[in-house]
PDB file of C-alpha atoms in Angstrom:
ATOM      1  CA  UNK A1257       0.000   0.000   0.000  1.00 71.00           C
ATOM      2  CA  UNK A1258       1.430   3.327  -1.094  1.00 87.00           C
ATOM      3  CA  UNK A1259       1.455   6.088   1.517  1.00 91.00           C
ATOM      4  CA  UNK A1260      -0.286   9.396   0.831  1.00 92.00           C
ATOM      5  CA  UNK A1261       1.863  12.524   0.509  1.00 93.00           C
ATOM      6  CA  UNK A1262       1.090  13.432   4.143  1.00 95.00           C
ATOM      7  CA  UNK A1263       1.953   9.923   5.358  1.00 95.00           C
ATOM      8  CA  UNK A1264       5.224   9.980   3.440  1.00 94.00           C
ATOM      9  CA  UNK A1265       6.030  13.396   4.921  1.00 96.00           C
ATOM     10  CA  UNK A1266       5.408  11.998   8.419  1.00 96.00           C
ATOM     11  CA  UNK A1267       7.721   9.040   7.762  1.00 95.00           C
ATOM     12  CA  UNK A1268      10.502  11.292   6.472  1.00 95.00           C
ATOM     13  CA  UNK A1269      10.101  13.658   9.452  1.00 96.00           C
ATOM     14  CA  UNK A1270      10.268  10.623  11.746  1.00 96.00           C
ATOM     15  CA  UNK A1271      13.707   9.859  10.260  1.00 95.00           C
ATOM     16  CA  UNK A1272      15.065  13.408   9.872  1.00 96.00           C
ATOM     17  CA  UNK A1273      14.086  15.036  13.175  1.00 97.00           C
ATOM     18  CA  UNK A1274      16.180  12.684  15.377  1.00 96.00           C
ATOM     19  CA  UNK A1275      19.188  13.249  13.100  1.00 96.00           C
ATOM     20  CA  UNK A1276      18.706  17.031  13.394  1.00 97.00           C
ATOM     21  CA  UNK A1277      18.451  16.706  17.190  1.00 98.00           C
ATOM     22  CA  UNK A1278      21.747  14.807  17.246  1.00 97.00           C
ATOM     23  CA  UNK A1279      23.475  17.414  15.065  1.00 97.00           C
ATOM     24  CA  UNK A1280      22.254  20.353  17.152  1.00 97.00           C
ATOM     25  CA  UNK A1281      23.053  18.587  20.436  1.00 97.00           C
ATOM     26  CA  UNK A1282      26.582  17.752  19.254  1.00 96.00           C
ATOM     27  CA  UNK A1283      27.102  21.404  18.321  1.00 94.00           C
ATOM     28  CA  UNK A1284      25.634  22.487  21.678  1.00 94.00           C
ATOM     29  CA  UNK A1285      28.095  20.309  23.587  1.00 93.00           C
ATOM     30  CA  UNK A1286      31.004  21.602  21.507  1.00 93.00           C
ATOM     31  CA  UNK A1287      29.886  25.174  22.101  1.00 91.00           C
ATOM     32  CA  UNK A1288      29.541  24.685  25.860  1.00 89.00           C
ATOM     33  CA  UNK A1289      33.157  23.588  26.082  1.00 89.00           C
ATOM     34  CA  UNK A1290      34.503  26.274  23.756  1.00 88.00           C
ATOM     35  CA  UNK A1291      36.084  29.554  24.760  1.00 88.00           C
ATOM     36  CA  UNK A1292      33.704  31.578  22.573  1.00 85.00           C
ATOM     37  CA  UNK A1293      32.341  34.688  24.220  1.00 88.00           C
ATOM     38  CA  UNK A1294      28.741  33.904  23.224  1.00 88.00           C
ATOM     39  CA  UNK A1295      28.900  30.201  24.096  1.00 89.00           C
ATOM     40  CA  UNK A1296      26.067  30.408  26.623  1.00 89.00           C
ATOM     41  CA  UNK A1297      23.792  32.161  24.124  1.00 89.00           C
ATOM     42  CA  UNK A1298      24.541  29.545  21.448  1.00 91.00           C
ATOM     43  CA  UNK A1299      24.192  26.612  23.845  1.00 92.00           C
ATOM     44  CA  UNK A1300      20.909  27.921  25.287  1.00 91.00           C
ATOM     45  CA  UNK A1301      19.550  28.612  21.816  1.00 92.00           C
ATOM     46  CA  UNK A1302      20.494  25.082  20.761  1.00 95.00           C
ATOM     47  CA  UNK A1303      18.637  23.698  23.784  1.00 95.00           C
ATOM     48  CA  UNK A1304      15.513  25.679  22.840  1.00 94.00           C
ATOM     49  CA  UNK A1305      15.760  24.237  19.327  1.00 95.00           C
ATOM     50  CA  UNK A1306      16.220  20.696  20.665  1.00 97.00           C
ATOM     51  CA  UNK A1307      13.151  21.038  22.885  1.00 96.00           C
ATOM     52  CA  UNK A1308      11.052  22.287  19.938  1.00 96.00           C
ATOM     53  CA  UNK A1309      12.310  19.420  17.763  1.00 97.00           C
ATOM     54  CA  UNK A1310      11.393  16.919  20.469  1.00 98.00           C
ATOM     55  CA  UNK A1311       7.896  18.414  20.631  1.00 97.00           C
ATOM     56  CA  UNK A1312       7.543  18.122  16.859  1.00 97.00           C
ATOM     57  CA  UNK A1313       8.835  14.540  16.891  1.00 98.00           C
ATOM     58  CA  UNK A1314       6.279  13.690  19.573  1.00 98.00           C
ATOM     59  CA  UNK A1315       3.522  15.166  17.387  1.00 98.00           C
ATOM     60  CA  UNK A1316       4.787  13.179  14.379  1.00 97.00           C
ATOM     61  CA  UNK A1317       4.756   9.974  16.420  1.00 97.00           C
ATOM     62  CA  UNK A1318       1.224  10.700  17.603  1.00 97.00           C
ATOM     63  CA  UNK A1319      -0.020  11.304  14.047  1.00 97.00           C
ATOM     64  CA  UNK A1320       1.685   8.136  12.846  1.00 96.00           C
ATOM     65  CA  UNK A1321       0.075   6.157  15.648  1.00 95.00           C
ATOM     66  CA  UNK A1322      -3.344   7.583  14.770  1.00 95.00           C
ATOM     67  CA  UNK A1323      -2.822   6.484  11.142  1.00 94.00           C
ATOM     68  CA  UNK A1324      -1.592   3.012  12.175  1.00 93.00           C
ATOM     69  CA  UNK A1325       1.903   3.677  10.748  1.00 94.00           C
ATOM     70  CA  UNK A1326       5.232   2.272  11.872  1.00 93.00           C
ATOM     71  CA  UNK A1327       8.658   3.048  10.430  1.00 93.00           C
ATOM     72  CA  UNK A1328      11.092   0.340  11.428  1.00 88.00           C
ATOM     73  CA  UNK A1329      14.102   2.631  11.774  1.00 78.00           C
ATOM     74  CA  UNK A1330      16.080  -0.049  13.619  1.00 71.00           C
ATOM     75  CA  UNK A1331      16.174  -2.000  10.336  1.00 69.00           C
ATOM     76  CA  UNK A1332      17.651   0.835   8.293  1.00 72.00           C
ATOM     77  CA  UNK A1333      19.685  -0.595   5.410  1.00 79.00           C
ATOM     78  CA  UNK A1334      22.319   1.298   3.468  1.00 81.00           C
ATOM     79  CA  UNK A1335      22.818   0.684  -0.207  1.00 78.00           C
ATOM     80  CA  UNK A1336      25.579   2.906  -1.485  1.00 82.00           C
ATOM     81  CA  UNK A1337      24.482   6.487  -0.982  1.00 89.00           C
ATOM     82  CA  UNK A1338      20.896   5.595  -0.025  1.00 89.00           C
ATOM     83  CA  UNK A1339      19.184   4.503   3.180  1.00 89.00           C
ATOM     84  CA  UNK A1340      16.208   2.148   2.962  1.00 90.00           C
ATOM     85  CA  UNK A1341      13.556   2.104   5.688  1.00 91.00           C
ATOM     86  CA  UNK A1342      10.832  -0.545   5.978  1.00 92.00           C
ATOM     87  CA  UNK A1343       7.423   0.558   7.218  1.00 94.00           C
ATOM     88  CA  UNK A1344       4.033  -0.850   8.091  1.00 94.00           C
ATOM     89  CA  UNK A1345       1.020   1.149   6.959  1.00 93.00           C
ATOM     90  CA  UNK A1346      -2.506  -0.036   7.626  1.00 87.00           C
ATOM     91  CA  UNK A1347      -1.211  -3.600   8.129  1.00 87.00           C
ATOM     92  CA  UNK A1348       0.717  -3.594   4.838  1.00 91.00           C
ATOM     93  CA  UNK A1349       4.519  -3.664   4.632  1.00 93.00           C
ATOM     94  CA  UNK A1350       6.534  -1.468   2.330  1.00 93.00           C
ATOM     95  CA  UNK A1351       9.776   0.470   2.269  1.00 91.00           C
ATOM     96  CA  UNK A1352      11.066   3.832   1.180  1.00 91.00           C
ATOM     97  CA  UNK A1353      14.539   4.905   0.193  1.00 91.00           C
ATOM     98  CA  UNK A1354      16.184   8.248   0.834  1.00 92.00           C
ATOM     99  CA  UNK A1355      19.409   9.426  -0.770  1.00 92.00           C
ATOM    100  CA  UNK A1356      22.047  10.556   1.774  1.00 92.00           C
ATOM    101  CA  UNK A1357      22.276  13.962   0.053  1.00 94.00           C
ATOM    102  CA  UNK A1358      18.516  14.366   0.484  1.00 94.00           C
ATOM    103  CA  UNK A1359      18.857  13.419   4.167  1.00 94.00           C
ATOM    104  CA  UNK A1360      21.617  16.011   4.654  1.00 95.00           C
ATOM    105  CA  UNK A1361      19.630  18.706   2.838  1.00 97.00           C
ATOM    106  CA  UNK A1362      16.497  17.846   4.838  1.00 96.00           C
ATOM    107  CA  UNK A1363      18.370  18.040   8.135  1.00 97.00           C
ATOM    108  CA  UNK A1364      19.939  21.392   7.190  1.00 97.00           C
ATOM    109  CA  UNK A1365      16.511  22.720   6.178  1.00 97.00           C
ATOM    110  CA  UNK A1366      15.013  21.563   9.494  1.00 96.00           C
ATOM    111  CA  UNK A1367      17.800  23.174  11.516  1.00 97.00           C
ATOM    112  CA  UNK A1368      17.488  26.410   9.532  1.00 97.00           C
ATOM    113  CA  UNK A1369      13.725  26.408  10.145  1.00 96.00           C
ATOM    114  CA  UNK A1370      14.261  26.110  13.904  1.00 95.00           C
ATOM    115  CA  UNK A1371      16.943  28.823  13.871  1.00 95.00           C
ATOM    116  CA  UNK A1372      14.488  31.113  12.057  1.00 94.00           C
ATOM    117  CA  UNK A1373      11.809  30.240  14.615  1.00 92.00           C
ATOM    118  CA  UNK A1374      14.069  31.175  17.553  1.00 90.00           C
ATOM    119  CA  UNK A1375      15.146  34.413  15.839  1.00 88.00           C
ATOM    120  CA  UNK A1376      11.485  35.236  15.163  1.00 87.00           C
ATOM    121  CA  UNK A1377      10.570  34.668  18.824  1.00 84.00           C
ATOM    122  CA  UNK A1378      13.433  36.889  19.975  1.00 79.00           C
ATOM    123  CA  UNK A1379      12.473  39.592  17.471  1.00 79.00           C
ATOM    124  CA  UNK A1380       8.858  39.546  18.680  1.00 77.00           C
ATOM    125  CA  UNK A1381       9.966  39.879  22.270  1.00 73.00           C
ATOM    126  CA  UNK A1382      12.848  42.320  21.804  1.00 67.00           C
ATOM    127  CA  UNK A1383      10.957  45.118  23.514  1.00 58.00           C
ATOM    128  CA  UNK A1384      10.555  42.977  26.627  1.00 59.00           C
ATOM    129  CA  UNK A1385      14.284  42.335  27.098  1.00 57.00           C
ATOM    130  CA  UNK A1386      15.451  43.896  30.334  1.00 61.00           C
ATOM    131  CA  UNK A1387      19.159  44.788  30.608  1.00 63.00           C
ATOM    132  CA  UNK A1388      21.010  42.794  33.247  1.00 64.00           C
ATOM    133  CA  UNK A1389      23.326  44.787  35.417  1.00 66.00           C
ATOM    134  CA  UNK A1390      26.227  43.104  37.139  1.00 58.00           C
TER     135      UNK A1390
END
């Protein structure tokens, strides 16, 4: 059984969001241990992004459950520059394949979307920022 466009989007998000979380968390850890002046800002921003990604992943999982969908990500198979993921959809088995370049581009797009979201939130609230005096 072929998934609808929305179902396919959910399955891809189910694969990409955890990868994006790992990338951002790795960068957060590196930033926390760096000597960069703005390391706390970057690390805290990364944590906000990670929390939002976890919320979105939870919503994806819920929607997949409601549609009786399972992606068997523990059985990921690599064939050259592609990753193949089996799935169960409405009691029918299938699989989908994603090129590694598409995975990388999808993860970058996700991270950029979350960066834009954090910047947007800060911009909306810029008038409420109170200077901290030491």
